[in-house]
Amino acid sequence: MRPDGRVTGGRVTSGDAELSVVRNGHIVDPASGRDEIGDLWFRDGRIIDRPSDDEAKGASVVDAAGRLVLPGLVDMHTHLCEPGYEYRETLESGAAAAAAGGVTGVACMPDTEPDLDDAPAVRFVRERAAGVPVHVYPIAAVTAGRAGERLTEIGELADAGAVALSDAERTVRNPAILRRALEYARMFDLPIIAHCEDPSLSAGGLMHEGSHATRLGLKGIPSIAEETIAARDIMLAEWTGGRLHLTHVSTAVTVGLVRSAKQRGVRVTADVSPPHLVLTDEALSSYDTHLKVNPPLRTRADVEALREGLADGTIDAVASDHTPRSVDEKNTEFQEALPGAAGLETMLSVVYTELIAPGLLTWNDAVRRMSTAPSGILGTEGGSLASGSPADFILFHPDGTWTVDPASFRSRSGNTPFAGRVLKGGVTMTVVAGRVVYRCDDPESS
Ligand SMILES: [Zn+2]
C-alpha cells in the first residue's frame, strides 16, 4: 500500500479551530486506558473530550472503520544527517519518511557536520525543523566534537532544546567523563543515551563474532564489546543517580543486565531496533551490505532474549536507529561498506508482522514501546490520546500487505535490510497537531 501514499500537507478541517472527529476506529492508547472501538475528537491541534450533541453536528469527520487509531510513534534514535550529510538525508526528507512510517516525533543524533555540540547547532536544527511536518527533537553531544575529552555545556544545550545527550555511535570511553556527564545531566533531568561498544574489543570487526563469522572468514565483533560497557555504564548510573538510556541493545546478556539493574531501582531504560528483533548473523552468508549494522546482527538466542525483554518491559522502547547511507556507501565490498539501515518507513509494519500479528506483543504494549515510553523518557509532549494532548495520531490498516521497495521511500536513502520482504499492515494517515501530514488513500489489500 505504500507506493500509493502521498503527503497532502492539508488539514482535516478547513479552519484551524474547526472541530473534527475520527469515527469508529479501534483506539489503542495505554496512556488514557482506551482499547475500544470509538471516536477521537480534536480541535485546534489538541485532543478534546466529546463535545455537546449540538456542537458535534458541525464536526468534520474522518471515517476510521477497520483502522487502528494510535498515538503517533516517537522514535528515540534517528540520524537525520543535517547539517553536513544532506546527500544521505535532510530534516525535510527524514520528516517525510517519518510521517510515512507513522512517526510523529523523531529524536535526531548529533553526529552531523558540525556536531550538535553547542547551543547554536541545536538551535539551528530546531529552527530548520520548525518547517517540517513532524516534531524533531535534537539530541546534543556529551563531549565536544564527540571526541570523548571535554564535556559540552549541558545547561546551555538543555536551554537550547536538547532532549537528551549522546555521543551517537561512539562510546564515552573515559568513565570519569561519563560520571560527570551523568551528574550534570541529572540537574536538567536529561538522559544520557549510550551506544555501548568497547572499541578495543570491536576493532576491525565486521559482524557478530561466532561460528558464522568464522565460516565466512570475517572478523567478528564479540558480544562482550557491548556487555562490558553496558555493565560499566549501569554501575555509573547507579553510583551517580543519573538517567541512563542504553540504545539498540543487541545481546541476551545486556538484556539481563538491564533487567537486574531495574530490579535494583537504577534509573536505566533501553531500546532495541527492528533489525535486531528479526534478523540474525546467519543472514550474513549473502554478504549483503544492507545487513551490516552497528551493533551487528546477533544470534537466534539473542533475538529471543530481545523479544522477551521487549514483551516483559525490560526493554522500554523500539527505536529505528534510522541511518541513511548513499548507494555508494553500501554498494561496495562488505569490508568497506558503512554500517546502518534506514528504518523509519518500515518500523511499525515490521513490529506488526513479526511481533504483534504472531501474538508475541499486544497492540497495547506495542504502543507503549513505540510512543508512550519513548515520549516519557525524552520528556516530550505526545505519546497519549488523552484530552489536552497534541492531536498527533495515526490510522493503521491491519489487513493489507505490501512489499518493501526502497524506490518508494520518502527517505533519500534506500538502505533497508527488509527490501523485498512482504509486510503486513500499513499506515493510512498520519496527523501532527491536527494536520494531515501523510495519507495513503488507496491501500492495496490482499
Ligand atoms: Zn545510530
Short mmCIF file of C-alpha atoms and ligand atoms in Angstrom, two decimals:
data_model
loop_
_atom_site.label_atom_id
_atom_site.label_comp_id
_atom_site.label_asym_id
_atom_site.label_seq_id
_atom_site.Cartn_x
_atom_site.Cartn_y
_atom_site.Cartn_z
CA MET A 1 0.00 0.00 0.00
CA ARG A 2 2.94 2.34 0.48
CA PRO A 3 3.57 3.30 -3.15
CA ASP A 4 0.12 4.89 -3.32
CA GLY A 5 0.73 7.12 -0.33
CA ARG A 6 1.18 10.81 -0.72
CA VAL A 7 1.86 13.70 1.56
CA THR A 8 -1.04 16.07 1.44
CA GLY A 9 0.06 18.69 3.94
CA GLY A 10 -3.58 19.65 4.20
CA ARG A 11 -5.76 19.92 7.22
CA VAL A 12 -8.51 17.56 8.18
CA THR A 13 -10.58 20.64 8.64
CA SER A 14 -10.74 23.86 6.71
CA GLY A 15 -10.07 26.09 9.67
CA ASP A 16 -7.53 25.89 12.48
CA ALA A 17 -10.06 25.83 15.24
CA GLU A 18 -12.61 23.65 13.47
CA LEU A 19 -13.96 20.67 15.33
CA SER A 20 -13.02 17.24 13.90
CA VAL A 21 -13.69 13.64 14.77
CA VAL A 22 -12.13 10.32 13.78
CA ARG A 23 -15.05 7.93 13.84
CA ASN A 24 -15.38 4.22 14.60
CA GLY A 25 -11.70 3.37 14.72
CA HIS A 26 -10.13 0.89 17.15
CA ILE A 27 -8.47 3.29 19.56
CA VAL A 28 -5.46 1.91 21.46
CA ASP A 29 -4.00 4.34 23.95
CA PRO A 30 -2.39 2.93 27.11
CA ALA A 31 -1.87 6.45 28.49
CA SER A 32 -5.62 7.03 28.77
CA GLY A 33 -6.55 3.37 29.19
CA ARG A 34 -8.53 3.19 25.94
CA ASP A 35 -8.67 -0.04 23.92
CA GLU A 36 -12.05 0.13 22.21
CA ILE A 37 -13.96 0.98 19.07
CA GLY A 38 -14.77 4.64 19.43
CA ASP A 39 -14.34 8.23 18.36
CA LEU A 40 -11.43 10.60 18.77
CA TRP A 41 -12.27 14.32 18.88
CA PHE A 42 -9.84 17.13 18.29
CA ARG A 43 -9.77 20.88 17.71
CA ASP A 44 -7.08 23.49 17.45
CA GLY A 45 -4.35 20.86 17.25
CA ARG A 46 -5.37 19.17 20.50
CA ILE A 47 -7.37 16.11 21.54
CA ILE A 48 -10.59 17.11 23.29
CA ASP A 49 -13.43 15.38 25.12
CA ARG A 50 -16.61 14.66 23.18
CA PRO A 51 -18.43 17.97 22.74
CA SER A 52 -22.16 18.51 23.23
CA ASP A 53 -24.51 16.96 20.67
CA ASP A 54 -25.33 20.37 19.27
CA GLU A 55 -21.70 21.26 18.76
CA ALA A 56 -20.81 17.80 17.43
CA LYS A 57 -23.19 18.19 14.49
CA GLY A 58 -20.87 20.61 12.74
CA ALA A 59 -17.73 18.47 13.05
CA SER A 60 -15.64 17.41 10.09
CA VAL A 61 -15.48 13.59 10.01
CA VAL A 62 -12.72 11.11 9.21
CA ASP A 63 -14.05 7.55 8.84
CA ALA A 64 -11.72 5.11 10.60
CA ALA A 65 -13.80 1.95 10.43
CA GLY A 66 -11.48 -1.06 10.16
CA ARG A 67 -8.47 1.02 11.20
CA LEU A 68 -6.47 1.22 14.39
CA VAL A 69 -6.19 4.73 15.81
CA LEU A 70 -2.91 5.07 17.73
CA PRO A 71 -0.88 7.87 19.25
CA GLY A 72 1.82 8.91 16.77
CA LEU A 73 5.05 6.95 17.19
CA VAL A 74 8.01 8.63 18.88
CA ASP A 75 11.36 7.40 17.57
CA MET A 76 14.20 7.96 20.04
CA HIS A 77 17.10 7.21 17.71
CA THR A 78 17.43 8.55 14.17
CA HIS A 79 20.16 10.15 12.10
CA LEU A 80 18.71 12.97 10.02
CA CYS A 81 22.15 13.93 8.68
CA GLU A 82 21.61 17.70 8.55
CA PRO A 83 23.76 19.72 8.65
CA GLY A 84 26.60 18.16 6.73
CA TYR A 85 25.38 14.95 5.13
CA GLU A 86 22.42 16.16 3.09
CA TYR A 87 23.25 13.67 0.33
CA ARG A 88 22.03 10.97 2.72
CA GLU A 89 19.07 12.73 4.31
CA THR A 90 17.75 16.16 5.20
CA LEU A 91 15.46 17.23 8.00
CA GLU A 92 12.77 17.53 5.35
CA SER A 93 13.23 14.12 3.72
CA GLY A 94 13.70 12.47 7.12
CA ALA A 95 10.49 14.07 8.37
CA ALA A 96 8.62 12.89 5.26
CA ALA A 97 9.94 9.37 5.86
CA ALA A 98 8.83 9.60 9.49
CA ALA A 99 5.33 10.75 8.53
CA ALA A 100 5.01 7.85 6.07
CA GLY A 101 6.03 5.44 8.83
CA GLY A 102 3.51 6.80 11.34
CA VAL A 103 6.23 8.54 13.36
CA THR A 104 5.11 11.97 14.58
CA GLY A 105 8.18 12.74 16.69
CA VAL A 106 11.84 11.94 15.97
CA ALA A 107 14.89 12.45 18.13
CA CYS A 108 17.94 13.03 15.95
CA MET A 109 21.51 12.16 16.83
CA PRO A 110 24.27 14.81 16.99
CA ASP A 111 26.70 13.12 14.57
CA THR A 112 26.23 15.83 11.97
CA GLU A 113 28.90 18.11 10.45
CA PRO A 114 29.48 20.11 12.54
CA ASP A 115 28.37 18.01 15.50
CA LEU A 116 25.42 19.18 17.61
CA ASP A 117 27.72 20.01 20.50
CA ASP A 118 26.82 23.62 21.25
CA ALA A 119 23.65 25.67 21.68
CA PRO A 120 23.74 27.39 18.24
CA ALA A 121 23.92 23.98 16.50
CA VAL A 122 20.95 22.68 18.49
CA ARG A 123 19.00 25.87 17.74
CA PHE A 124 19.86 25.54 14.03
CA VAL A 125 18.23 22.10 13.91
CA ARG A 126 15.20 23.29 15.85
CA GLU A 127 14.72 26.30 13.58
CA ARG A 128 15.19 24.29 10.38
CA ALA A 129 12.84 21.64 11.73
CA ALA A 130 10.09 24.16 12.52
CA GLY A 131 9.01 23.92 8.88
CA VAL A 132 8.91 20.13 8.58
CA PRO A 133 5.78 18.03 9.11
CA VAL A 134 6.76 16.11 12.28
CA HIS A 135 8.27 17.10 15.61
CA VAL A 136 12.08 16.95 15.62
CA TYR A 137 13.88 16.67 18.95
CA PRO A 138 17.65 17.24 18.82
CA ILE A 139 19.96 15.08 20.91
CA ALA A 140 23.14 17.00 21.76
CA ALA A 141 26.63 15.60 22.15
CA VAL A 142 28.01 14.59 25.56
CA THR A 143 31.52 15.74 24.66
CA ALA A 144 32.85 18.47 22.37
CA GLY A 145 33.21 17.13 18.84
CA ARG A 146 32.11 13.77 20.30
CA ALA A 147 35.81 13.31 20.95
CA GLY A 148 35.31 11.98 24.46
CA GLU A 149 37.58 14.52 26.14
CA ARG A 150 35.70 17.62 27.23
CA LEU A 151 32.09 17.84 28.43
CA THR A 152 29.71 20.04 26.46
CA GLU A 153 27.85 22.92 28.14
CA ILE A 154 24.94 20.77 29.24
CA GLY A 155 22.88 23.59 30.75
CA GLU A 156 23.09 25.67 27.57
CA LEU A 157 22.21 22.64 25.45
CA ALA A 158 19.16 21.96 27.63
CA ASP A 159 18.09 25.63 27.29
CA ALA A 160 18.51 25.40 23.52
CA GLY A 161 16.09 22.47 23.41
CA ALA A 162 18.19 19.30 23.52
CA VAL A 163 16.09 16.41 24.85
CA ALA A 164 18.98 14.07 25.65
CA LEU A 165 22.76 13.77 25.37
CA SER A 166 24.69 11.19 23.40
CA ASP A 167 27.93 10.81 21.50
CA ALA A 168 25.88 8.77 18.99
CA GLU A 169 27.83 5.76 17.69
CA ARG A 170 30.77 6.48 19.98
CA THR A 171 31.06 5.18 23.50
CA VAL A 172 32.31 7.72 26.03
CA ARG A 173 35.50 5.83 26.82
CA ASN A 174 36.62 7.74 29.91
CA PRO A 175 34.44 6.71 32.86
CA ALA A 176 35.32 9.90 34.78
CA ILE A 177 33.83 11.96 31.95
CA LEU A 178 30.72 9.81 31.78
CA ARG A 179 30.33 10.09 35.54
CA ARG A 180 30.38 13.89 35.34
CA ALA A 181 28.02 13.87 32.37
CA LEU A 182 25.51 11.77 34.33
CA GLU A 183 25.82 14.14 37.30
CA TYR A 184 25.36 17.33 35.25
CA ALA A 185 22.60 15.90 33.05
CA ARG A 186 20.75 14.88 36.19
CA MET A 187 20.43 18.55 37.16
CA PHE A 188 18.50 19.15 33.94
CA ASP A 189 16.70 15.81 34.03
CA LEU A 190 18.21 14.79 30.70
CA PRO A 191 19.01 11.16 29.91
CA ILE A 192 22.42 10.13 28.61
CA ILE A 193 21.88 7.85 25.62
CA ALA A 194 24.69 5.31 25.44
CA HIS A 195 25.92 3.33 22.46
CA CYS A 196 27.70 0.51 24.27
CA GLU A 197 30.77 -0.66 22.39
CA ASP A 198 34.30 -1.04 23.66
CA PRO A 199 36.32 -0.10 20.58
CA SER A 200 39.35 -2.07 21.71
CA LEU A 201 37.20 -5.22 21.66
CA SER A 202 35.32 -4.44 18.44
CA ALA A 203 38.22 -3.01 16.41
CA GLY A 204 38.24 -4.26 12.84
CA GLY A 205 35.09 -6.33 13.36
CA LEU A 206 32.56 -6.63 10.56
CA MET A 207 29.84 -8.87 12.01
CA HIS A 208 28.91 -10.75 15.17
CA GLU A 209 31.78 -12.93 16.42
CA GLY A 210 30.60 -16.52 16.22
CA SER A 211 30.52 -19.60 14.03
CA HIS A 212 29.07 -17.76 11.05
CA ALA A 213 31.85 -15.16 11.11
CA THR A 214 34.40 -17.95 11.26
CA ARG A 215 32.77 -19.74 8.32
CA LEU A 216 32.59 -16.54 6.26
CA GLY A 217 36.13 -15.52 7.13
CA LEU A 218 35.02 -12.16 8.50
CA LYS A 219 36.49 -10.64 11.66
CA GLY A 220 33.95 -10.66 14.46
CA ILE A 221 32.60 -8.16 16.98
CA PRO A 222 32.17 -10.10 20.23
CA SER A 223 29.05 -9.64 22.38
CA ILE A 224 31.33 -8.72 25.26
CA ALA A 225 32.25 -5.48 23.46
CA GLU A 226 28.71 -4.30 24.21
CA GLU A 227 28.20 -6.01 27.55
CA THR A 228 31.28 -4.72 29.40
CA ILE A 229 30.32 -1.13 28.55
CA ALA A 230 26.64 -1.71 29.39
CA ALA A 231 27.69 -3.06 32.80
CA ARG A 232 30.06 -0.14 33.39
CA ASP A 233 27.50 2.47 32.34
CA ILE A 234 24.79 0.92 34.52
CA MET A 235 27.16 1.00 37.51
CA LEU A 236 27.95 4.66 36.86
CA ALA A 237 24.23 5.46 36.62
CA GLU A 238 23.65 3.64 39.88
CA TRP A 239 26.51 5.50 41.55
CA THR A 240 25.50 8.96 40.32
CA GLY A 241 21.71 8.62 40.31
CA GLY A 242 21.76 9.94 36.75
CA ARG A 243 19.45 8.77 33.97
CA LEU A 244 20.97 6.33 31.52
CA HIS A 245 19.37 5.04 28.33
CA LEU A 246 21.05 2.14 26.50
CA THR A 247 20.23 2.32 22.82
CA HIS A 248 19.97 -0.53 20.32
CA VAL A 249 20.81 -3.26 22.83
CA SER A 250 21.69 -6.40 20.93
CA THR A 251 22.65 -9.24 23.25
CA ALA A 252 20.91 -11.52 25.75
CA VAL A 253 23.43 -10.61 28.45
CA THR A 254 22.73 -6.88 28.03
CA VAL A 255 19.00 -7.56 28.43
CA GLY A 256 19.79 -9.39 31.67
CA LEU A 257 21.97 -6.51 32.90
CA VAL A 258 19.12 -4.03 32.30
CA ARG A 259 16.59 -6.34 33.95
CA SER A 260 18.61 -6.74 37.15
CA ALA A 261 19.50 -3.02 37.24
CA LYS A 262 15.80 -2.11 37.05
CA GLN A 263 15.10 -4.52 39.89
CA ARG A 264 17.67 -2.60 41.98
CA GLY A 265 15.98 0.69 41.13
CA VAL A 266 18.69 2.03 38.82
CA ARG A 267 17.39 4.78 36.53
CA VAL A 268 18.12 2.89 33.34
CA THR A 269 15.97 2.45 30.25
CA ALA A 270 16.69 0.73 26.93
CA ASP A 271 15.59 0.43 23.34
CA VAL A 272 16.00 -2.11 20.57
CA SER A 273 15.92 -1.62 16.80
CA PRO A 274 13.71 -3.70 14.48
CA PRO A 275 16.56 -5.46 12.60
CA HIS A 276 17.84 -6.86 15.91
CA LEU A 277 14.37 -8.19 16.72
CA VAL A 278 14.07 -10.04 13.42
CA LEU A 279 17.39 -10.87 11.73
CA THR A 280 20.39 -12.94 12.81
CA ASP A 281 24.06 -13.22 11.85
CA GLU A 282 23.21 -16.29 9.80
CA ALA A 283 21.75 -13.99 7.11
CA LEU A 284 25.23 -12.51 6.51
CA SER A 285 26.08 -15.56 4.37
CA SER A 286 24.76 -13.47 1.49
CA TYR A 287 27.41 -10.79 2.17
CA ASP A 288 24.54 -8.31 1.67
CA THR A 289 25.91 -4.99 2.91
CA HIS A 290 22.37 -3.89 3.86
CA LEU A 291 22.61 -6.38 6.72
CA LYS A 292 25.71 -4.64 8.06
CA VAL A 293 24.56 -2.66 11.07
CA ASN A 294 26.17 -1.48 14.29
CA PRO A 295 25.82 -3.24 16.69
CA PRO A 296 25.89 -6.28 14.41
CA LEU A 297 23.04 -8.74 13.94
CA ARG A 298 23.47 -11.36 16.65
CA THR A 299 22.30 -14.95 17.21
CA ARG A 300 18.84 -16.53 17.36
CA ALA A 301 19.21 -16.78 21.17
CA ASP A 302 19.88 -13.04 21.34
CA VAL A 303 16.82 -12.30 19.18
CA GLU A 304 14.70 -14.43 21.51
CA ALA A 305 16.06 -12.62 24.58
CA LEU A 306 15.42 -9.21 23.00
CA ARG A 307 11.84 -10.20 22.17
CA GLU A 308 11.30 -11.47 25.69
CA GLY A 309 12.80 -8.30 27.15
CA LEU A 310 10.57 -6.17 24.97
CA ALA A 311 7.48 -8.13 25.95
CA ASP A 312 8.16 -8.00 29.70
CA GLY A 313 9.09 -4.31 29.70
CA THR A 314 12.80 -4.72 30.44
CA ILE A 315 13.30 -3.01 27.10
CA ASP A 316 11.22 0.14 27.22
CA ALA A 317 11.19 1.20 23.59
CA VAL A 318 11.59 0.26 19.95
CA ALA A 319 13.71 2.83 18.09
CA SER A 320 14.57 2.66 14.41
CA ASP A 321 18.23 3.76 14.52
CA HIS A 322 17.34 5.17 11.08
CA THR A 323 20.80 5.51 9.50
CA PRO A 324 20.59 6.64 5.87
CA ARG A 325 23.50 5.68 3.62
CA SER A 326 24.07 6.53 -0.02
CA VAL A 327 24.15 3.89 -2.75
CA ASP A 328 27.93 4.27 -3.00
CA GLU A 329 28.35 3.77 0.74
CA LYS A 330 26.54 0.41 0.55
CA ASN A 331 27.23 -0.91 -2.96
CA THR A 332 30.81 -1.82 -2.25
CA GLU A 333 32.73 -4.70 -0.73
CA PHE A 334 31.41 -5.89 2.62
CA GLN A 335 34.60 -4.78 4.38
CA GLU A 336 34.27 -1.25 3.01
CA ALA A 337 30.52 -0.71 3.30
CA LEU A 338 29.33 1.64 6.03
CA PRO A 339 27.07 0.10 8.69
CA GLY A 340 23.50 1.25 9.20
CA ALA A 341 19.95 0.80 7.96
CA ALA A 342 17.17 3.20 7.05
CA GLY A 343 14.26 2.26 9.28
CA LEU A 344 11.60 4.92 9.72
CA GLU A 345 9.28 3.69 6.98
CA THR A 346 9.30 0.00 7.87
CA MET A 347 9.43 0.12 11.69
CA LEU A 348 5.74 -0.26 12.52
CA SER A 349 4.92 -2.84 9.86
CA VAL A 350 7.96 -4.93 10.88
CA VAL A 351 6.84 -4.89 14.52
CA TYR A 352 3.27 -5.70 13.50
CA THR A 353 4.27 -8.54 11.16
CA GLU A 354 6.90 -10.12 13.39
CA LEU A 355 5.63 -9.48 16.92
CA ILE A 356 2.02 -8.30 17.11
CA ALA A 357 0.38 -10.49 14.47
CA PRO A 358 2.00 -13.70 15.84
CA GLY A 359 0.79 -12.79 19.35
CA LEU A 360 4.17 -12.02 20.95
CA LEU A 361 3.22 -8.41 21.71
CA THR A 362 -0.22 -6.85 22.22
CA TRP A 363 -1.16 -3.62 20.46
CA ASN A 364 -1.35 -2.00 23.85
CA ASP A 365 2.26 -2.96 24.64
CA ALA A 366 3.44 -2.02 21.15
CA VAL A 367 2.00 1.48 21.58
CA ARG A 368 3.71 1.75 24.96
CA ARG A 369 7.07 0.77 23.46
CA MET A 370 6.80 2.93 20.34
CA SER A 371 5.02 6.02 21.64
CA THR A 372 4.19 6.33 25.34
CA ALA A 373 7.52 5.19 26.80
CA PRO A 374 9.91 6.97 24.40
CA SER A 375 7.92 10.16 24.82
CA GLY A 376 8.22 9.80 28.60
CA ILE A 377 11.96 9.09 28.50
CA LEU A 378 12.60 12.16 26.33
CA GLY A 379 10.17 14.32 28.30
CA THR A 380 8.31 15.44 25.18
CA GLU A 381 4.62 16.03 24.65
CA GLY A 382 2.78 13.28 22.85
CA GLY A 383 2.53 9.56 23.45
CA SER A 384 -1.08 9.98 24.59
CA LEU A 385 -4.55 10.48 23.19
CA ALA A 386 -5.89 11.86 26.46
CA SER A 387 -7.87 15.08 26.32
CA GLY A 388 -5.48 18.03 26.13
CA SER A 389 -2.71 16.08 24.39
CA PRO A 390 -1.46 17.22 20.99
CA ALA A 391 -3.54 15.81 18.12
CA ASP A 392 -0.61 13.59 17.00
CA PHE A 393 -2.06 10.27 15.89
CA ILE A 394 -2.07 7.70 13.12
CA LEU A 395 -4.52 5.41 11.38
CA PHE A 396 -3.18 1.92 10.72
CA HIS A 397 -4.77 -0.58 8.34
CA PRO A 398 -4.08 -4.06 9.77
CA ASP A 399 -5.33 -6.20 6.90
CA GLY A 400 -3.32 -5.32 3.83
CA THR A 401 0.18 -6.41 2.87
CA TRP A 402 2.91 -4.62 0.95
CA THR A 403 6.33 -5.43 -0.39
CA VAL A 404 9.18 -3.25 0.83
CA ASP A 405 10.53 -1.32 -2.15
CA PRO A 406 13.30 1.16 -1.32
CA ALA A 407 12.46 3.07 -4.51
CA SER A 408 9.21 4.15 -2.90
CA PHE A 409 10.85 5.50 0.27
CA ARG A 410 10.49 9.16 1.20
CA SER A 411 13.94 8.91 2.71
CA ARG A 412 16.79 9.99 0.43
CA SER A 413 18.42 6.65 1.16
CA GLY A 414 17.03 3.19 0.49
CA ASN A 415 19.44 1.10 2.55
CA THR A 416 17.00 -1.30 4.15
CA PRO A 417 17.69 -4.89 5.21
CA PHE A 418 14.00 -5.60 4.53
CA ALA A 419 13.89 -4.93 0.76
CA GLY A 420 11.59 -7.39 -0.99
CA ARG A 421 10.05 -8.58 2.26
CA VAL A 422 6.27 -8.77 2.40
CA LEU A 423 4.98 -6.91 5.46
CA LYS A 424 1.53 -6.80 6.97
CA GLY A 425 -0.44 -3.66 7.67
CA GLY A 426 0.31 -0.09 6.78
CA VAL A 427 -0.14 3.48 7.94
CA THR A 428 -3.02 5.11 6.09
CA MET A 429 -2.95 8.51 7.77
CA THR A 430 -0.54 10.47 9.94
CA VAL A 431 -1.76 13.57 11.73
CA VAL A 432 0.51 16.02 13.57
CA ALA A 433 -1.06 18.81 15.65
CA GLY A 434 -4.34 18.26 13.80
CA ARG A 435 -2.73 18.48 10.33
CA VAL A 436 -2.71 15.54 7.94
CA VAL A 437 0.96 15.10 7.02
CA TYR A 438 0.63 11.75 5.26
CA ARG A 439 -2.27 9.95 3.67
CA CYS A 440 -2.47 6.71 1.75
CA ASP A 441 -5.90 6.89 0.15
CA ASP A 442 -5.96 3.67 -1.71
CA PRO A 443 -4.43 0.91 0.35
CA GLU A 444 -3.97 -2.27 -1.59
CA SER A 445 -5.29 -5.27 0.29
CA SER A 446 -4.52 -8.89 -0.26
ZN ZN B 1 22.51 5.33 15.46
#
